[in-house]
Coordinates of C-alpha atoms and ligand atoms in Angstrom, one line a residue:
X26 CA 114.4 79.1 142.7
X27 CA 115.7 76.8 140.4
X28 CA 117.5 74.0 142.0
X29 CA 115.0 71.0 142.0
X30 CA 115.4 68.1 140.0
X31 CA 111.9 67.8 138.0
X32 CA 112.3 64.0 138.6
X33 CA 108.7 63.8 137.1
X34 CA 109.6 65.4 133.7
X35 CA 111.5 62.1 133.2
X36 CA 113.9 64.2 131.3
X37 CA 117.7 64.7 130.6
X38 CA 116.9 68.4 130.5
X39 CA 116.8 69.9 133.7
X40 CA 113.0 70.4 134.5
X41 CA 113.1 74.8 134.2
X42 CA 114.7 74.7 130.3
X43 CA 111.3 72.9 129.1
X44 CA 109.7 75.2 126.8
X45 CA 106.6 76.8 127.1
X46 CA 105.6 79.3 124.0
X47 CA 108.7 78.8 122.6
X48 CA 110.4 79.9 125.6
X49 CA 112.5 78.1 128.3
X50 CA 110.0 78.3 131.9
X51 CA 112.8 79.8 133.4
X52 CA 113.1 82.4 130.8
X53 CA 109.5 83.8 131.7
X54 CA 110.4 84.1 135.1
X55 CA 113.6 85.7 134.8
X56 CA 111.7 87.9 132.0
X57 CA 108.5 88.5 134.1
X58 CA 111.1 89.9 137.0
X59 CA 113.1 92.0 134.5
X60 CA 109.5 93.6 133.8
X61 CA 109.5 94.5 137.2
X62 CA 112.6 96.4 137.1
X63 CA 114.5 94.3 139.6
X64 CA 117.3 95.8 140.6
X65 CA 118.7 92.0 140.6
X66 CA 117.3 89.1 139.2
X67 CA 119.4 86.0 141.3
X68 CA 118.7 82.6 140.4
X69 CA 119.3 79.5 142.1
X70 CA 120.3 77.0 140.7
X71 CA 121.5 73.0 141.8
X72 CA 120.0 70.4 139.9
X73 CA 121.9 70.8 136.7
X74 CA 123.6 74.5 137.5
X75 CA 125.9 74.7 134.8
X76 CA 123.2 73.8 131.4
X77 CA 120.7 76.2 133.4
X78 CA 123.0 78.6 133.7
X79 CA 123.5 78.6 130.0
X80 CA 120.1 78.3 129.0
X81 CA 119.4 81.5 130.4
X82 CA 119.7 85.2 129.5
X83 CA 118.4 88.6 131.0
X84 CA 117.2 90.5 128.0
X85 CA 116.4 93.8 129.3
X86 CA 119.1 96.2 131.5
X87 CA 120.4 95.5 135.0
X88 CA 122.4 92.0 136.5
X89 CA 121.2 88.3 136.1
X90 CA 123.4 86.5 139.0
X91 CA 123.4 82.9 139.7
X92 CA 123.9 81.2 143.2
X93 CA 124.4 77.4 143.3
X94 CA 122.2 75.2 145.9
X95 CA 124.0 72.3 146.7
X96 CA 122.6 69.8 147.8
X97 CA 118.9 71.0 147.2
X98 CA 117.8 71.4 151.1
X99 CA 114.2 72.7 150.8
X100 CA 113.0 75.9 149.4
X101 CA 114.1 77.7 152.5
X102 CA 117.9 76.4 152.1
X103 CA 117.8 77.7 148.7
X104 CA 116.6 80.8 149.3
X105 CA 119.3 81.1 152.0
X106 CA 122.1 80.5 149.5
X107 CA 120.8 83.6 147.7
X108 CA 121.1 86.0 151.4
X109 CA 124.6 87.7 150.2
X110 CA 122.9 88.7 146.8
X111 CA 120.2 90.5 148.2
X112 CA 120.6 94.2 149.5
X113 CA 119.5 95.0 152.6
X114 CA 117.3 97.9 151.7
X115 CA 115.3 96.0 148.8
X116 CA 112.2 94.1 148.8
X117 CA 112.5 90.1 147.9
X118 CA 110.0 88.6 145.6
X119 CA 110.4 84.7 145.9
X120 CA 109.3 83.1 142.5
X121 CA 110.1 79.5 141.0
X122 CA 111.2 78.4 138.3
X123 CA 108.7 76.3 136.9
X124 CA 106.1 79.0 137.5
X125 CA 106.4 80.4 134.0
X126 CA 102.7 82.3 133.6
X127 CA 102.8 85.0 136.7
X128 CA 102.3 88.3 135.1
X129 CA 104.0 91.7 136.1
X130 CA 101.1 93.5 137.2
X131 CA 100.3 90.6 139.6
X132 CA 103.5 90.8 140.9
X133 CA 103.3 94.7 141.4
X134 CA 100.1 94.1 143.4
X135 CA 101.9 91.7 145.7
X136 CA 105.1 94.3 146.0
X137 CA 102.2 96.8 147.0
X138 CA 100.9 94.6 149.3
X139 CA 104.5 94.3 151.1
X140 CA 104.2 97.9 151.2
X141 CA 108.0 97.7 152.4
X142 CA 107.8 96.4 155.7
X143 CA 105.0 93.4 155.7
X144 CA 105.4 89.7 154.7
X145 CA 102.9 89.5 150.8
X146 CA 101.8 85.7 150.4
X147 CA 100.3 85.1 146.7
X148 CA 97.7 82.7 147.4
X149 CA 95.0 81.2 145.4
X150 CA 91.8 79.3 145.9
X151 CA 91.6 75.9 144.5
X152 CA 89.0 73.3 144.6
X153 CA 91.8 70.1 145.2
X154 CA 94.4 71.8 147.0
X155 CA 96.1 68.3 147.4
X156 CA 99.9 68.8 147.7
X157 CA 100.0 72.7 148.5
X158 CA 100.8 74.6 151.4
X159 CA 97.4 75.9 153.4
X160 CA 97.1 79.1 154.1
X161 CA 96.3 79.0 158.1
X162 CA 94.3 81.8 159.5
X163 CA 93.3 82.3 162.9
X164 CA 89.3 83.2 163.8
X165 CA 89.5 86.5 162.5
X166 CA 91.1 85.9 159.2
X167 CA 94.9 86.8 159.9
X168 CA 97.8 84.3 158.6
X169 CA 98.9 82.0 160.8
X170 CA 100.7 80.2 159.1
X171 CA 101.5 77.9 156.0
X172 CA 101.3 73.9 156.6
X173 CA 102.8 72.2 154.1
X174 CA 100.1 69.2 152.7
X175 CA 102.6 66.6 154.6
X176 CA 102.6 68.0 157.6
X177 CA 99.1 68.9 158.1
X178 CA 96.1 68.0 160.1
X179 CA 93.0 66.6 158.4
X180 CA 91.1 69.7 159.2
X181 CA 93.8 71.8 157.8
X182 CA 93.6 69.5 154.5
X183 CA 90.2 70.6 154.1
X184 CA 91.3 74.4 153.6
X185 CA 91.0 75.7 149.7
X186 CA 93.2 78.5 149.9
X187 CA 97.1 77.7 149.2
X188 CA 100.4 79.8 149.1
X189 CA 101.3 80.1 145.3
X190 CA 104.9 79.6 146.0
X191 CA 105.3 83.5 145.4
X192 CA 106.5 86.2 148.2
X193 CA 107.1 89.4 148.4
X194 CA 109.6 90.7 152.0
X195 CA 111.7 92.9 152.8
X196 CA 115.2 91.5 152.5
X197 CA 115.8 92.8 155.9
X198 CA 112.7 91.2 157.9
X199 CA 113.7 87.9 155.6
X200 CA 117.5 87.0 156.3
X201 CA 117.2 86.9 159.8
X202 CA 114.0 84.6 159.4
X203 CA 116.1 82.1 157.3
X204 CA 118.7 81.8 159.4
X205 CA 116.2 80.5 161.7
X206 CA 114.5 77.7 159.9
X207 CA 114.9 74.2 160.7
X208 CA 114.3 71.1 159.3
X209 CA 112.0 69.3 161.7
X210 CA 109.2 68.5 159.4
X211 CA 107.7 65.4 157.7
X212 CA 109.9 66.2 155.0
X213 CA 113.0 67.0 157.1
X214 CA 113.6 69.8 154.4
X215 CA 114.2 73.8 154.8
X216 CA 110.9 75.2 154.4
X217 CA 110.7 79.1 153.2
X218 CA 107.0 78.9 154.4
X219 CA 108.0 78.5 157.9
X220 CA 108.9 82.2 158.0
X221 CA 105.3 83.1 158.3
X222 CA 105.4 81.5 161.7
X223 CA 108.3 83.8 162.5
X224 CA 106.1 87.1 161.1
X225 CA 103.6 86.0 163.3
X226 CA 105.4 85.4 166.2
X227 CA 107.4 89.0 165.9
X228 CA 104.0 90.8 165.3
X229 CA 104.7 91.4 161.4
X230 CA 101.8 91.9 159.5
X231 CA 101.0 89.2 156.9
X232 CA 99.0 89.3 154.2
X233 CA 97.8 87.1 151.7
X234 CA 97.3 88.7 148.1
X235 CA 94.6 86.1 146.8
X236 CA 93.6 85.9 142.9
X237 CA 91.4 83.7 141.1
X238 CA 93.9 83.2 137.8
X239 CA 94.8 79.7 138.6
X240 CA 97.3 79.9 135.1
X241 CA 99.3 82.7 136.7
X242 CA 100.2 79.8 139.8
X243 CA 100.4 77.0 137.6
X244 CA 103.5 75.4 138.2
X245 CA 104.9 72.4 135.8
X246 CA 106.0 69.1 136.9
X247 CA 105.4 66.5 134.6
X248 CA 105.3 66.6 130.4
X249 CA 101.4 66.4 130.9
X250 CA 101.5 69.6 133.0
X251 CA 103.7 71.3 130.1
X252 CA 101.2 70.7 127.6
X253 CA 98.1 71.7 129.5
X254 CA 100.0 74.8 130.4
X255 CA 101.0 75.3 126.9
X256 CA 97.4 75.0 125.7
X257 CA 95.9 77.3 128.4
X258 CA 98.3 79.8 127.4
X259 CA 98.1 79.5 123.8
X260 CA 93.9 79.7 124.3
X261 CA 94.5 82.4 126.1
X262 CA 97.0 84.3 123.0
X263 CA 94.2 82.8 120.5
X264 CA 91.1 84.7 122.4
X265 CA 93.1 87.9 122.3
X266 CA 94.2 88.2 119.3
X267 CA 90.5 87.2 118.0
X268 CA 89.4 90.1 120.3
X269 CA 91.2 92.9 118.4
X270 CA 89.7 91.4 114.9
X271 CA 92.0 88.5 113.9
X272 CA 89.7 86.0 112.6
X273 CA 91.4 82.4 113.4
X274 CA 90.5 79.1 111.9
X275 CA 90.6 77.4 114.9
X276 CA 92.1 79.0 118.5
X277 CA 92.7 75.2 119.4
X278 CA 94.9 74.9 116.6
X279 CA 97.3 77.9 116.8
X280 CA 100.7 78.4 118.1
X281 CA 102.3 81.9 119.1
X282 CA 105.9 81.2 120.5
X283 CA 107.2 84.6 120.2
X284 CA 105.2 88.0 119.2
X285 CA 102.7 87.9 116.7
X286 CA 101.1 91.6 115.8
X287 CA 98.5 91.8 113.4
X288 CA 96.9 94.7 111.7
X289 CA 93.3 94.6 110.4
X290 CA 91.5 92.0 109.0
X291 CA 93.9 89.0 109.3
X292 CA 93.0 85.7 108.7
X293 CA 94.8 82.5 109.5
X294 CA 94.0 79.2 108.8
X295 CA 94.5 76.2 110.9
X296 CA 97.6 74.5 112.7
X297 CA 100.1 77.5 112.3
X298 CA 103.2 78.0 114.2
X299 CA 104.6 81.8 114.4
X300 CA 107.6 82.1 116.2
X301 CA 110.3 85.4 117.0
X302 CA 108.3 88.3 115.7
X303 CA 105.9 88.4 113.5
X304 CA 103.9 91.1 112.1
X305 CA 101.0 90.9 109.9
X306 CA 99.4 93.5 107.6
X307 CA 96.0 94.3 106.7
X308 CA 94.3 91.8 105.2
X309 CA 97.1 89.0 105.3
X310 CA 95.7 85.6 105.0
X311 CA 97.7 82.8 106.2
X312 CA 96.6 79.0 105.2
X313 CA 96.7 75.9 106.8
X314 CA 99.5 74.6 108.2
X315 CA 102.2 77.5 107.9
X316 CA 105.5 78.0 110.3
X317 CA 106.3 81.5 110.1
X318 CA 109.5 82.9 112.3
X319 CA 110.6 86.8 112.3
X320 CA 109.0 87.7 109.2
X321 CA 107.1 91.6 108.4
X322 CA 104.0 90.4 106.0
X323 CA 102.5 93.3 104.2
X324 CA 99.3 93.9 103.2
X325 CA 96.9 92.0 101.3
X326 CA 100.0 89.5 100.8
X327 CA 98.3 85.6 100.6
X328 CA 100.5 82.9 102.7
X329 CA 99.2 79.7 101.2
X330 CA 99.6 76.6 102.6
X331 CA 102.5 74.8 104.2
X332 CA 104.8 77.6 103.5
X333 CA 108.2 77.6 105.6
X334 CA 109.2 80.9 106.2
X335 CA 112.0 80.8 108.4
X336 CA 113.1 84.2 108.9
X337 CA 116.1 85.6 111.8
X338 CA 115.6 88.0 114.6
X339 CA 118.3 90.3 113.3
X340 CA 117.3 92.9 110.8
X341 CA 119.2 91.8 107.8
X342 CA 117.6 88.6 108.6
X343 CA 114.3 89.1 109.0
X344 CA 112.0 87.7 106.1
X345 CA 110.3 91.0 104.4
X346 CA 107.1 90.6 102.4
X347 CA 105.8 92.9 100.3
X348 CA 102.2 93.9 99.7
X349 CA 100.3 91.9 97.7
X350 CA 103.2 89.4 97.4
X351 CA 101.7 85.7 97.2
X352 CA 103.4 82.9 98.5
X353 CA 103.3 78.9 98.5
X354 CA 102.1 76.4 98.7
X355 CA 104.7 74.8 100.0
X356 CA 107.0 77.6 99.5
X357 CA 110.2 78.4 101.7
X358 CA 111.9 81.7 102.5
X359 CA 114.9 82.0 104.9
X360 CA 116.6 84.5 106.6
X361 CA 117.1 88.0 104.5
X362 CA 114.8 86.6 101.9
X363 CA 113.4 90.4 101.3
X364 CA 110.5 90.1 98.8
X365 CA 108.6 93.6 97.6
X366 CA 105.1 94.3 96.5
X367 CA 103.4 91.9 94.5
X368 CA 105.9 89.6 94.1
X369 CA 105.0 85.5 93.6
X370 CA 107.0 82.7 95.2
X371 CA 105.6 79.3 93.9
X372 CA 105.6 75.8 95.3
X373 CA 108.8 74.4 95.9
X374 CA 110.9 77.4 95.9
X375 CA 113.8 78.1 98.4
X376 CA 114.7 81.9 98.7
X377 CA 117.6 82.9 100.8
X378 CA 119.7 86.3 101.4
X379 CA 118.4 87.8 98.4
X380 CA 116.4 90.6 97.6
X381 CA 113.0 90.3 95.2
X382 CA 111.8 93.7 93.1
X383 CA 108.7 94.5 92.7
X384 CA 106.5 92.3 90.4
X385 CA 109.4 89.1 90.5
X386 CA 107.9 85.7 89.9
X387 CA 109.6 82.4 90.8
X388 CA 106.8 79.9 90.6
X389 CA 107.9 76.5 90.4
X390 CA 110.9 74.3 92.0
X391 CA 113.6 77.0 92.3
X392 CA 116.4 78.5 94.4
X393 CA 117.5 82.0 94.5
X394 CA 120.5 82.8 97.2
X395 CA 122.7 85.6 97.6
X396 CA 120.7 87.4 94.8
X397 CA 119.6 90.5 94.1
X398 CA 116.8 90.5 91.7
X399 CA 115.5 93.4 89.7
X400 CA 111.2 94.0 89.0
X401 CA 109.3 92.1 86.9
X402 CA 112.0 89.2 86.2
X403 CA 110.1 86.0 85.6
X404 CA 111.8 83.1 87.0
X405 CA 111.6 80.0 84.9
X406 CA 110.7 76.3 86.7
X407 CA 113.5 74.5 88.2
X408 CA 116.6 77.1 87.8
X409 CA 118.9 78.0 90.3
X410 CA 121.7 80.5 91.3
X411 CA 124.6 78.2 92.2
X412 CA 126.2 80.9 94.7
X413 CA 128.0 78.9 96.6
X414 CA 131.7 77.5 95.3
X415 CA 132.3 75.3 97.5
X416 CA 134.6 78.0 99.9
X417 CA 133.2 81.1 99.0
X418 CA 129.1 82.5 98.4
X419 CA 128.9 85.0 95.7
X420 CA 126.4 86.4 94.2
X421 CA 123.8 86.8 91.2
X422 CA 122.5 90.1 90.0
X423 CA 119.1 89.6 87.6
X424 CA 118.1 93.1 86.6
X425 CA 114.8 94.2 85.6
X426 CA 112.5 92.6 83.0
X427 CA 115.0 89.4 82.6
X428 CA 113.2 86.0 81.9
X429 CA 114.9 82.6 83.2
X430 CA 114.3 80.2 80.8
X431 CA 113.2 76.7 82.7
X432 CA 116.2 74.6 84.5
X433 CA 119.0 76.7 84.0
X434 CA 121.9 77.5 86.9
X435 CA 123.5 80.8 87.0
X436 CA 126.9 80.6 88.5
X437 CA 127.8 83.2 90.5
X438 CA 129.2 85.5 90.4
X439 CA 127.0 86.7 87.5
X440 CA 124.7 89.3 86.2
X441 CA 122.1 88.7 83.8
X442 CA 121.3 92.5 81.9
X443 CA 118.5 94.2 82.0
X444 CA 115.6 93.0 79.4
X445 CA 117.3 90.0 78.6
X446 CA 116.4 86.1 78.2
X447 CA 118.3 83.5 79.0
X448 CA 116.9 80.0 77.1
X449 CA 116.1 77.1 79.1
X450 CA 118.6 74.3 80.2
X451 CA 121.4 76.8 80.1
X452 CA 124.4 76.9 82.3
X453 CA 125.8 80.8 82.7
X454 CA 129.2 81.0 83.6
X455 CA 129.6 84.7 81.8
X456 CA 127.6 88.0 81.9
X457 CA 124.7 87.9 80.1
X458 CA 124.1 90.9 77.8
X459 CA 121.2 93.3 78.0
X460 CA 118.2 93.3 76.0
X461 CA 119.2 89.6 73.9
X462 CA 118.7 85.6 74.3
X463 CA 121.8 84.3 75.8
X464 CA 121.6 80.2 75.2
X465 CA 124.5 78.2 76.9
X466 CA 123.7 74.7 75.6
X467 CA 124.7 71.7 73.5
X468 CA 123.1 72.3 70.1
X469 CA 120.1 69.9 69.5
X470 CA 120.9 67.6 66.3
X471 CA 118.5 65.0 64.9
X472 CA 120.2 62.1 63.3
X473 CA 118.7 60.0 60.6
X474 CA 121.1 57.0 60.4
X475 CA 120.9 56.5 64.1
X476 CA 119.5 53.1 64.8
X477 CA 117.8 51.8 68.5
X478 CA 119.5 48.7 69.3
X479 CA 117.3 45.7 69.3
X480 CA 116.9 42.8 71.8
X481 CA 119.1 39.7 71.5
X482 CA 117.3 36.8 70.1
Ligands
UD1_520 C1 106.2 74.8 147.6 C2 105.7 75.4 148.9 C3 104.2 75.1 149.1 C4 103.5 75.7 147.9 C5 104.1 75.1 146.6 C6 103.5 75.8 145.4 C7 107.6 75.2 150.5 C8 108.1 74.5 151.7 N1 106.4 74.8 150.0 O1 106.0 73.4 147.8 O2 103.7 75.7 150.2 O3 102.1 75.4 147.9 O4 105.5 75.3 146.5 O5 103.9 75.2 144.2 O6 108.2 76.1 150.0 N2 113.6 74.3 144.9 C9 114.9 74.6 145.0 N3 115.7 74.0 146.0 C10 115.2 73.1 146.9 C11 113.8 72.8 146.8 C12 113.0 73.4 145.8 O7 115.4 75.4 144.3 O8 115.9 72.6 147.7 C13 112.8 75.0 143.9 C14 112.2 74.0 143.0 O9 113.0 73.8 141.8 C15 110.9 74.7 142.5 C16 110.5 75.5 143.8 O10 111.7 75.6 144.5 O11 111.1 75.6 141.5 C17 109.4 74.9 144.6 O12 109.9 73.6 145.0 P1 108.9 72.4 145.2 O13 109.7 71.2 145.6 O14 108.1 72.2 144.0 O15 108.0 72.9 146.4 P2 106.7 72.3 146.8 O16 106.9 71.1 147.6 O17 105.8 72.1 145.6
MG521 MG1 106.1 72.1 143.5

C-alpha cells in the first residue's frame, strides 16, 4: 500500500520516495518482498501514482505491477483495487509503504504462520500504543478482532499489543472478505482490519505472529520519524559491522546507504558516508569525514581525510584502488578512476576514467581524465590532461617512468614516451619523445635596459 498522502512529511515528494539508507522506503518494501520470492510484487499507488511509479524498480526476477487507488478509501479500499492482481491460489502478504525495516525472515515466519489457509496478523507489543489498531482477544487468548484507536473503548485503549499493519491470507479467504467491508466507522474509511471480524465469524483461525523488534514495524510519517528511523538503522549497520572486527570511530557518526563489506582490520574514522557498494581490504583505514560510493579499496590502502571518491555501479565505473595506494586529503576520484598498488593521489586532485600503474604519484592540485598512465610516472603540481575539445574527449597516454614537470597541460590526444620529462609550465600539443626533456615554453630572457615605471609626481 502506497496510496496515502504523508500529509505530515510536509513534502512535495510523495511520503514512500523519502529515503532511508540511501534508498526510497518504498524501495525496501518492494525489495524486502522480492526476497521473498513473490510471485508478484503489486503496489498501490494514489497519492502521487505517476512519480511513485517512477521512483520505483524491482531489482531481482519476476513482475513489479502497479494498481492505482483513487480516491484513497481506507486501507481496505486499497487493498481491494489490487483483488484482479492477485491469483487465486497464492498467499497475500499486506505490507505498507512507509514500513521500510521488516526483514524477510520475519515475513517468512508470518507466511508460516498462514500455513495456507489461516488469517497471520504481525503484531507487536508497545508501551504507547496510541494511534494503532488493538489486537482484541477473547478470555482465552484468540483474535477477536482489530479496533482501530478511533473507534475503541477506553478499556480497549489500554491494550499494548497492536497489528503492525502486516498480513499474511490466502488470496482466496481474502477477496471475498473485501468485498464485504464497509465504511461505518469513526473514520468512515475501508478498514482491511475489519476482515478479522469476518475470520472470526466464519470460524477461520487467526493468529497473531507477535515480535519484540519495534524497528521492523516502524512506520514513517513525519521528517522526525525518518531520521530516528534512519539512525536506528544506521546503529544497527554500525554494531554489526563492529561485531565482525571493523573498528569505527564513532557508530553514531557513520552512514551505510548501500553495501559496505569490509575485510580484516578496517578502520574508519568519523562522519563517513559509503554509498552503492563498497568493499574494503585488510587493513584499509578511512579518515574523517570521507564519501566513498562503488569503490573496491585494497589492502593496506590509507583514505585520508575528506576524500571524494565518487565511483559508479557499473564495472567500468567503479573506482579501483590498489593496495597500498594512499589517497587525500581532500582528494577526488570519479567513476573508472582505476588506481593499482601503491599508487599516491594528493590533495586537490581530480582523477576520472583513467587508469593509474603501479607506483604513479599525482600529489598536488591536478587532473588526470581519459588517461592511461604507465608505473612509476611522477605527476608534477598543478598539471592537467586537457581531454576534452570542446565536442569530443580524447585521451592521454603517460608511459612508464615519465615525470610531469609542475603546471603543464597535455592536450589530448597525446602520448608522453616512456622515461621521458616534460619541464614545467609546458603546453604539449605533439608527442613527446622517449627517454628526453620535452620543454614547450616561451624562452625566459632577462633584460637589462628594462626600466619599472615610476609614479606620477
Ligand atoms: C493502519 C491499521 C492499524 C495499524 C496501523 C499500523 C487499518 C484500518 N489500520 O492504520 O490497525 O495499527 O496501520 O501502522 O488498516 N493507504 C493506502 N490507501 C488508503 C489508506 C492508506 O494506500 O486509502 C496506505 C498508506 O499509504 C500507508 C498504509 O496504507 O502506507 C497504512 O495507512 P495509514 O493511513 O497509515 O493507516 P493507519 O491509520 O496508520
Ligand atoms: Mg499509519
Amino acid at each position: 500500500m502506497a496510496a496515502g498522502k504523508g500529509t505530515r512529511m510536509k513534502s512535495r515528494l510523495p511520503k514512500v520516495l523519502h529515503r532511508l539508507a540511501g534508498r526510497a522506503l518504498l524501495q525496501h518494501v518492494v525489495d524486502t518482498a522480492s526476497g521473498l520470492d513473490a510471485r508478484r510484487v503489486v503496489v498501490i499507488t494514489g497519492h502521487g501514482a505517476a512519480e511513485v511509479e517512477a521512483g520505483v524498480a524491482r531489482r531481482a526476477g519476476g513482475e513489479l505491477q502497479f494498481v492505482r487507488q483513487e480516491p484513497q478509501l481506507g486501507t481496505g479500499h486499497a487493498v481491494q483495487q489490487a483483488v484482479p492482481a492477485l491469483p487465486d491460489d497464492g498467499i497475500v502478504v499486506v505490507l505498507s509503504g512507509d514500513v521500510p525495516l521488516t526483514q524477510a525472515d520475519t515475513l517468512r515466519e508470518l507466511i508460516a504462520a498462514c500455513g495456507g489457509d489461516k488469517l497471520a496478523l504481525l503484531t507487536i507489543a508497545f508501551d504507547d500504543p496510541t494511534g494503532y489498531g488493538r489486537i482484541v482477544r477473547d478470555a482465552g487468548g484468540s483474535v477477536q478482532a482489530i479496533v482501530e484507536q478511533k473507534d475503541a473503548t477506553d478499556a480497549q485503549r489500554q491494550i499494548k499489543e497492536i497489528y503492525s499493519g502486516i498480513m499474511a491470507v490466502p488470496a482466496a479467504r481474502l477477496k471475498p472478505w473485501l468485498a464485504r467491508l464497509d465504511n461505518k466507522n469513526a473514520q468512515g474509511e475501508y478498514y482491511l482490519t475489519d476482515v478479522v471480524k469476518f475470520a472470526v465469524a466464519q470460524g477461520v483461525p487467526v493468529v497473531a505472529h507477535q515480535i519484540s523488534d519495534a524497528l521492523q514495524v516502524a512506520g514513517i510519517n513525519s521528517p522526525v520519524q525518518l531520521a530516528e528511523l534512519e539512525r536506528a538503522h544506521q546503529q544497527r549497520v554500525a554494531r554489526r559491522l563492529m561485531e565482525q572486527g571493523v573498528r569505527l570511530a564513532d557508530p553514531a557518526r557513520f552512514d551505510v546507504r548501500g553495501e559496505l563489506s569490509c575485510a580484516q582490520d578496517v578502520e574508519i574514522d568519523i562522519n563517513c558516508v559509503f554509498a552503492g557498494r563498497v568493499e574494503l581490504g585488510e587493513g584499509v583505514k578511512v579518515g574523517a569525514h570521507c564519501v566513498i560510493a562503488n569503490a573496491r579499496i585494497a589492502a593496506g590502502a590509507v583514505i585520508h581525510p575528506y576524500t571524494h571518491i565518487e565511483g559508479g555501479a557499473s564495472e567500468k565505473d567503479r573506482v579501483e584502488v590498489g593496495a597500498g595506494a594512499l589517497i587525500g586529503p581532500y582528494a577526488r576520484l570519479r567513476p573508472g578512476a582505476k588506481l593499482s598498488d601503491e599508487v599516491h593521489i594528493g590533495n586537490f586532485v581530480e582523477i576520472k576514467a583513467s587508469t593509474l600503474a603501479q607506483g604513479a604519484k599525482a600529489n598536488h592540485l591536478a587532473y588526470i581524465g581519459d588517461s592511461i598512465v604507465g608505473e612509476r610516472v611522477n605527476y608534477g603540481a598543478g598539471s592537467i590532461t586537457a581531454n576534452y575539445d570542446g565536442a569530443n574527449k580524447h585521451t592521454t597516454v603517460i608511459e612508464a617512468d615519465v615525470h610531469i614537470g609542475s603546471n603543464c597541460v597535455l592536450i589530448a590526444p597525446v602520448t608522453i614516451g616512456a622515461g621521458g620529462t616534460v619541464g614545467g609550465g609546458s603546453t604539449i600539443t605533439k608527442d613527446t619523445p622517449p627517454g628526453v626533456l620535452t620543454v614547450a615554453r616561451a624562452k625566459q630572457v632577462s633584460l637589462s635596459s628594462w626600466q619599472r615605471p615610476q609614479k606620477k609626481k
